[in-house]
Short mmCIF file of C-alpha atoms in Angstrom, two decimals:
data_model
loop_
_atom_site.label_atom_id
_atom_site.label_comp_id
_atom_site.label_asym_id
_atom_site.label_seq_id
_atom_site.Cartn_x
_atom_site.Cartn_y
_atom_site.Cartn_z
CA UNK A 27 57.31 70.13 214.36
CA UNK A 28 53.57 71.55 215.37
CA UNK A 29 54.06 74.58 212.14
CA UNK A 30 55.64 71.84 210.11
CA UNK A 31 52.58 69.41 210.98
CA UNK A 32 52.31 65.90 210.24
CA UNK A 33 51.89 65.21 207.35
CA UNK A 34 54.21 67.81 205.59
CA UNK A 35 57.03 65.86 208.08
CA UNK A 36 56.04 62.85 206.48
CA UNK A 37 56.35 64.12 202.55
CA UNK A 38 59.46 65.58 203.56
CA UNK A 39 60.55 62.44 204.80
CA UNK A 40 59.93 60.49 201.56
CA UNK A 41 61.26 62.84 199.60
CA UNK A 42 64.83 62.86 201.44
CA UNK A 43 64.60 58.99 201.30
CA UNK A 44 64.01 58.75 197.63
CA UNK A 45 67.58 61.39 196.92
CA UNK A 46 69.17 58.98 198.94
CA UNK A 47 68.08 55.47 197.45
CA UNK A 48 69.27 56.81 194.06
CA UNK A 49 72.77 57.51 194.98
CA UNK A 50 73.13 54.49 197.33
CA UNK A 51 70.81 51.95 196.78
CA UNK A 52 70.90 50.15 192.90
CA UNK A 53 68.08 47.68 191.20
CA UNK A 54 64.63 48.25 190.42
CA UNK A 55 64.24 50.25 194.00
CA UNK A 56 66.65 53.15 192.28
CA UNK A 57 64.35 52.84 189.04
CA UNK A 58 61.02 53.09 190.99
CA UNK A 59 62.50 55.85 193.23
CA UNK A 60 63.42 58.13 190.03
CA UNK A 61 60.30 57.11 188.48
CA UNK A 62 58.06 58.31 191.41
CA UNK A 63 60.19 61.54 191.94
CA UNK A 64 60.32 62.57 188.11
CA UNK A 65 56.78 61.70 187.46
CA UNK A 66 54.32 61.11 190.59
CA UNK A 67 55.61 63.72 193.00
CA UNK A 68 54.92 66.84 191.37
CA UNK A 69 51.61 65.78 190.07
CA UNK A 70 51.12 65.57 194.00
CA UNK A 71 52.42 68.80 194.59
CA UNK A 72 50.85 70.50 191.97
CA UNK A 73 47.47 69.64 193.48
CA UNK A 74 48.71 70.62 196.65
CA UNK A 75 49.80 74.15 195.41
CA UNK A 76 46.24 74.43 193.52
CA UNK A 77 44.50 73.49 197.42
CA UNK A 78 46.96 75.84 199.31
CA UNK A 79 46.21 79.28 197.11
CA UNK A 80 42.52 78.50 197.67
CA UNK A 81 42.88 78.02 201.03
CA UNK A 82 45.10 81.09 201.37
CA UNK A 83 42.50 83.22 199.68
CA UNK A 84 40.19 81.76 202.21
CA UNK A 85 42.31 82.56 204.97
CA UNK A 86 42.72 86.07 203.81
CA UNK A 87 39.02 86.64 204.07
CA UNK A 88 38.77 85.49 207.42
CA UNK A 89 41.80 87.01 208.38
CA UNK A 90 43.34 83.48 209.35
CA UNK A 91 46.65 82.60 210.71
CA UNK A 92 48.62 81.36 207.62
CA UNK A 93 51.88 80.07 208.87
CA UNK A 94 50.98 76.44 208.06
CA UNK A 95 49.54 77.15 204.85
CA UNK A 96 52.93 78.96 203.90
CA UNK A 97 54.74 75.72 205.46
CA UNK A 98 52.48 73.51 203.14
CA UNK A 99 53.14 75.39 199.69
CA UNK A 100 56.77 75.14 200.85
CA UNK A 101 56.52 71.40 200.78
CA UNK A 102 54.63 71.45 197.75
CA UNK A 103 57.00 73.36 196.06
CA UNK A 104 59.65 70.78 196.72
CA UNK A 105 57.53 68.38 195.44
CA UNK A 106 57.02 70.08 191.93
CA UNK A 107 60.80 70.97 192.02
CA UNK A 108 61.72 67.33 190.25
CA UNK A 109 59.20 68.24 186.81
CA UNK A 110 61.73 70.79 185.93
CA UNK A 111 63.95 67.47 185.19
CA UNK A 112 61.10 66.05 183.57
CA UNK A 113 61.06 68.78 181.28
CA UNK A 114 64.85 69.49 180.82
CA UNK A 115 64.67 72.83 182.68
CA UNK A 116 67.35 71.44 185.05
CA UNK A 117 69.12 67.85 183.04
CA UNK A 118 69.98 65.96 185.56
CA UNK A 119 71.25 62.08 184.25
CA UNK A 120 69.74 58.93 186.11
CA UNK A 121 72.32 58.65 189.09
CA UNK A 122 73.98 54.95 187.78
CA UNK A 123 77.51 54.75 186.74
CA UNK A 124 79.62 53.10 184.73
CA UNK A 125 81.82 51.22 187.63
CA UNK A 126 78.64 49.88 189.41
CA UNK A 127 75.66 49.54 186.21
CA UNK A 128 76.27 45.49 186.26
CA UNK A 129 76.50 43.07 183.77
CA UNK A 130 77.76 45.22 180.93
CA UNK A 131 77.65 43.41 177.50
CA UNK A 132 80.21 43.83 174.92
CA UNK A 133 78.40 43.14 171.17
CA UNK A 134 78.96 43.31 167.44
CA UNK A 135 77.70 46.74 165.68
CA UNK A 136 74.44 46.32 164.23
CA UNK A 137 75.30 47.74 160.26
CA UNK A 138 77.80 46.70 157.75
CA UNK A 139 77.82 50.20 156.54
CA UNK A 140 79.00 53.57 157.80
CA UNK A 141 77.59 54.59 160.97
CA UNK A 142 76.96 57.97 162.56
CA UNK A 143 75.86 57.97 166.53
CA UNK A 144 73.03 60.24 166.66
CA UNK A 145 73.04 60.19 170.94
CA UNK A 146 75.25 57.84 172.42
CA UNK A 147 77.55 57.72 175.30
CA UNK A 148 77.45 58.34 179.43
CA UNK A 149 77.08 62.36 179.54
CA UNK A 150 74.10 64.53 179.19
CA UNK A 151 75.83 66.79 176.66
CA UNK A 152 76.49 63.52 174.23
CA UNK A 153 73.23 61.68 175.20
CA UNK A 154 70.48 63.99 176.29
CA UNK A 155 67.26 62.27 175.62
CA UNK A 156 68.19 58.42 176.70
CA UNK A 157 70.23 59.47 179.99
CA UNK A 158 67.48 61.14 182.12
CA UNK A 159 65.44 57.45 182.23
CA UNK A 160 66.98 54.81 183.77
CA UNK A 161 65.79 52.26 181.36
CA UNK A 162 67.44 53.87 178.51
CA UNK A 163 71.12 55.33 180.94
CA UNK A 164 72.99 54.17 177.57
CA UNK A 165 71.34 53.91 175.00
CA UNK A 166 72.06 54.78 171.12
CA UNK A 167 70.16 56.50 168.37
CA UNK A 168 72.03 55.88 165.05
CA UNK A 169 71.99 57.21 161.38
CA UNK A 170 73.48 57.40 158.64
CA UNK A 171 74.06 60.52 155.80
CA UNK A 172 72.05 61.78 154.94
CA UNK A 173 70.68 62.59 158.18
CA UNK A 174 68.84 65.58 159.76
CA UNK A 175 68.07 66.90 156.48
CA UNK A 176 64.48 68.24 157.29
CA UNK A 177 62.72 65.71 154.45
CA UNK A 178 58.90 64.49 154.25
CA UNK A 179 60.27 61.12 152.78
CA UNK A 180 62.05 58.19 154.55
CA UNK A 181 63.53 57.61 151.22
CA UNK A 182 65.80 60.21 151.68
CA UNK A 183 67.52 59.48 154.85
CA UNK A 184 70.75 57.09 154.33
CA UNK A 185 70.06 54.60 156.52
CA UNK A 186 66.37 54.10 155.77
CA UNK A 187 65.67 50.34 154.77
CA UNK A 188 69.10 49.21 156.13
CA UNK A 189 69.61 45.74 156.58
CA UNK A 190 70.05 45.00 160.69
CA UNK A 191 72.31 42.71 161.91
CA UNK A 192 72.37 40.83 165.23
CA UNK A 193 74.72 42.53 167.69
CA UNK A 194 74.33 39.38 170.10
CA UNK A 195 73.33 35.60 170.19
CA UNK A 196 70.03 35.03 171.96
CA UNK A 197 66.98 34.30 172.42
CA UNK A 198 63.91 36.22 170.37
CA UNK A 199 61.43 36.93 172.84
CA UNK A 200 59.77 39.80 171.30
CA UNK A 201 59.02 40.92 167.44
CA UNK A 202 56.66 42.82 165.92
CA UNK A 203 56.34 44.55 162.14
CA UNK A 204 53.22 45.64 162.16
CA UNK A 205 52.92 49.25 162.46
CA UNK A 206 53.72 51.68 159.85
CA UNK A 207 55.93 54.12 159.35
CA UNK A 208 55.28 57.57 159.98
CA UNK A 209 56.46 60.79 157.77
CA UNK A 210 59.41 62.45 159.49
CA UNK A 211 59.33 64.93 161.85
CA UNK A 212 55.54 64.43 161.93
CA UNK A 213 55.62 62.87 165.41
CA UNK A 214 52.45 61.24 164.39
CA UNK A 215 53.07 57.94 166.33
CA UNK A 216 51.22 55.16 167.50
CA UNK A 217 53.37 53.70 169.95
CA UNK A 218 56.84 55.03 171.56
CA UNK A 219 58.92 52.11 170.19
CA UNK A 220 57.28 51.21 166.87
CA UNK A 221 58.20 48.16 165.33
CA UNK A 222 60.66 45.81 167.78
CA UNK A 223 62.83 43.36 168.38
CA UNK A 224 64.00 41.77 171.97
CA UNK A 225 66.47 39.84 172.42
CA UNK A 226 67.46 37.92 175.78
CA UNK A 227 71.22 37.49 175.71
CA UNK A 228 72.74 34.07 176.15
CA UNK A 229 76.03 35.45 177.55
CA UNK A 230 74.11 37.51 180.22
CA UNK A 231 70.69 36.56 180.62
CA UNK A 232 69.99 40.52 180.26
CA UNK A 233 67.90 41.90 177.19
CA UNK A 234 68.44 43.57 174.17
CA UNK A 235 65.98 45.82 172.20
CA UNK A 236 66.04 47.19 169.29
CA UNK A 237 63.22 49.81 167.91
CA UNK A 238 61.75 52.00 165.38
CA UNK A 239 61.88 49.07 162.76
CA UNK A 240 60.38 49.52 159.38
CA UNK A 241 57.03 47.87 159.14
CA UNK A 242 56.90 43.74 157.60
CA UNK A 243 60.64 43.69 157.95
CA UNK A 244 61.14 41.92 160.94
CA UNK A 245 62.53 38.18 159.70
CA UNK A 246 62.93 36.42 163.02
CA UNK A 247 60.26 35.63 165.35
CA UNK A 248 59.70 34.80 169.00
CA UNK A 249 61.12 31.59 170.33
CA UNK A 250 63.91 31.71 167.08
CA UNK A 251 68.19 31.47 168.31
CA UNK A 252 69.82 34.05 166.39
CA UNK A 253 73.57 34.64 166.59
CA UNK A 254 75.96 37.66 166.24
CA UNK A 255 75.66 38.97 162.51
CA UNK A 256 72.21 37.12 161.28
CA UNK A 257 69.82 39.68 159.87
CA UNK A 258 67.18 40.42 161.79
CA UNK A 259 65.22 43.58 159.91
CA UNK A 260 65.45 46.44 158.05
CA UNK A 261 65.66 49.93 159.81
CA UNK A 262 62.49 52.12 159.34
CA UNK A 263 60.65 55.08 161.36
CA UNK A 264 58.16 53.70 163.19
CA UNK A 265 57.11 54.96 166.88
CA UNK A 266 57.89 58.03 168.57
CA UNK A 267 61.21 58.85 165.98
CA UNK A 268 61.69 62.59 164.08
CA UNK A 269 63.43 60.63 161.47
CA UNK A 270 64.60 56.96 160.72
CA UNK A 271 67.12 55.67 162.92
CA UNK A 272 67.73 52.68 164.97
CA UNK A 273 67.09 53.01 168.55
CA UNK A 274 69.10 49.97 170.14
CA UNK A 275 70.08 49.48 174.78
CA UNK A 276 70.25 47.22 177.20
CA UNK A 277 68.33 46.37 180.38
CA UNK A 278 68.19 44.24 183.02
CA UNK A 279 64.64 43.55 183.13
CA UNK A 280 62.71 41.36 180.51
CA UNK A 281 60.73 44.17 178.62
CA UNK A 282 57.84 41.92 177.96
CA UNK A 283 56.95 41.48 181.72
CA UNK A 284 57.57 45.65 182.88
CA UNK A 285 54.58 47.85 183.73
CA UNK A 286 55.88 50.09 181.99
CA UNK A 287 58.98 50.31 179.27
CA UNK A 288 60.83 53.37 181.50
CA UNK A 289 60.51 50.95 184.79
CA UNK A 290 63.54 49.32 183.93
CA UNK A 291 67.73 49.33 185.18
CA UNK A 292 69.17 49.92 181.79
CA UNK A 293 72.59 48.62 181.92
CA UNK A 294 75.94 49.67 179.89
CA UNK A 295 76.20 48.74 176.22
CA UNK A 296 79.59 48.27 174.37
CA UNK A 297 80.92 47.47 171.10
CA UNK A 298 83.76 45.56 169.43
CA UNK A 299 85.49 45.43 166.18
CA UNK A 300 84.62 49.01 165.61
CA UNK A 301 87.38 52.01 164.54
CA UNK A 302 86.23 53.67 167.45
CA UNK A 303 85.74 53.80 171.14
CA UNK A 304 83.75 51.06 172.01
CA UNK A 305 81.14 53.31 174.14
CA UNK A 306 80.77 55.62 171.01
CA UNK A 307 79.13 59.53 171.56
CA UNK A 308 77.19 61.64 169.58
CA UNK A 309 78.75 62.51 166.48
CA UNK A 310 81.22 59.26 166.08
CA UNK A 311 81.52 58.40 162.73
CA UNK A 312 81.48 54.19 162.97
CA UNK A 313 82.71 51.60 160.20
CA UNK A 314 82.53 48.33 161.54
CA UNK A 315 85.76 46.13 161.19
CA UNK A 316 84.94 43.36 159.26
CA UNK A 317 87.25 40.69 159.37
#
C-alpha cells in the first residue's frame, strides 16, 4: 500500500467503482459513470503522465528512487486507457441492454416513402456512431437513394426536403428552424443537432427528438399536441451531419433540462407497420405499411 501510496489507491478505487456501476447499476448514475470514464478520466491522466516524465527526468538527475513514480504513470495509464473508446481505437457499446433499457416505445415510421437505415440497431457493427453514448444506445440515422453519393448539393440526396411525419402523439416541447443548412460533407456546423424537434410522449412520459431538420421547416411549435402521422418538418442537413438525413432516438431525460445532450439514458426505439423488423439495422430497406 506505502509504493502504491494514497492517492493512486484512491484513483484506483474510483476507477474499479465506475466498471462496476455500468454493468450493475442503471439511470443517470450509469450515464454519468460512462461520461466521466470516456471523457474526464483520461484528461486526468494525461496530465498526470505529462507531471510523472518530468518528474522522472528529475529523478534521474538526482539519481532518485523511482518506484512510486513508475507506480503513478501506471495509474495514469489506466486512466488514459478509456480515450481509446473515445476515439474508436477499442468500440466498446454503452453497457445497457435490450431486456433491462426501460420504457421502450413502439411508434409509427417517420416517411411515407422508401426508407434506407443509415445506422440503426443494438450492435456496434450495425450502429457504430450512436451506440458508444448512452444518450443515443439506439438511435437511427436514415436516408433515402440517392445516398452517399459524395455531392456539394442537398438537392441531390433523395430524401432531402422530405416531408416528416409524427412517429408519436405528444407534447412539443422543443422546435427550432433557424439554422441553415450546411454543404455536405463540409462538417461546417454550428451546432451538433441543427434544426430540432422534441417531443414528450403521452404514452410514456419519455422524449422523442428528432434532428438535422432543414432550416424554416419546422410547422409545429412548443406547447402544440401532435399525433401519430401529422407533419411536423421537412428533412434537411443542418448540425453536425456529412449529408441530409434524419437523426431520430429516445431518452429518458427531458433534453431541454440536461447539461449536456450526451448526459442522458437513451432508451430502446421500435417501429410498427413497417415490412421489416421493427428494430431495423443498417442497410434495411423500409416502406412503411400504410393502411
Amino acid at each position: 500500500m506505502r509504493n502504491i501510496g494514497f492517492t493512486n489507491s484512491i484513483l484506483i478505487g474510483i476507477i474499479f467503482l465506475l466498471w462496476i456501476s455500468l454493468f450493475f447499476i442503471s439511470g443517470l448514475f450509469s450515464v454519468y459513470a460512462w461520461t466521466f470514464l470516456k471523457m474526464i478520466l483520461p484528461i486526468v491522466g494525461l496530465l498526470g503522465i505529462i507531471i510523472n516524465i518530468i518528474l522522472f527526468i528529475v529523478f534521474i538527475i538526482r539519481k532518485k528512487k523511482m518506484m512510486k513514480l513508475c507506480v503513478n504513470l501506471i495509474v495514469n495509464i489506466v486512466l488514459v486507457f478509456p480515450l481509446l473508446m473515445t476515439m474508436n481505437i477499442i468500440i466498446l457499446a454503452y453497457p445497457n441492454d435490450l431486456e433491462h433499457a426501460k420504457p421502450a416505445v413502439t411508434v409509427e415510421w417517420p416517411f411515407i416513402e422508401q426508407t434506407v437505415v443509415g445506422w440503426g440497431g443494438d450492435t456496434v457493427e450495425n450502429n457504430l456512431p450512436h451506440v458508444i453514448w448512452s444518450s443515443e444506445r439506439w438511435a437511427y440515422d436514415l436516408v433515402m437513394e440517392p445516398y452517399d453519393i459524395g455531392s456539394s448539393n442537398n438537392e441531390d440526396y433523395g430524401i432531402w426536403n422530405k416531408e416528416v411525419h409524427s412517429p408519436v402523439s405528444g407534447t412539443v416541447i422543443a422546435a427550432y428552424d433557424e439554422e441553415a443548412d450546411i454543404v455536405p460533407g463540409s462538417e461546417q456546423f454550428i451546432s451538433l443537432e441543427g434544426n430540432y424537434i422534441y417531443i414528450k410522449i403521452d404514452e410514456t412520459g419519455t422524449y422523442l427528438l428528432l434532428n438535422h431538420l432543414k432550416k424554416d421547416s419546422v410547422s409545429v411549435k412548443v406547447g402544440d399536441h401532435v399525433d401519430q402521422g401529422d407533419v411536423i418538418g421537412r428533412v434537411g442537413n443542418s448540425g453536425s451531419t456529412s449529408e441530409p438525413h434524419l437523426h431520430i432516438h429516445h431518452q429518458r431525460q427531458d433534453p431541454t433540462k440536461v447539461i449536456y445532450p450526451i448526459l442522458a439514458e437513451g432508451l430502446p426505439l421500435f417501429f410498427e407497420d413497417i415490412n421489416g423488423e421493427s428494430m431495423p439495422k443498417k442497410g434495411d430497406i423500409i416502406t412503411r405499411n400504410i393502411q
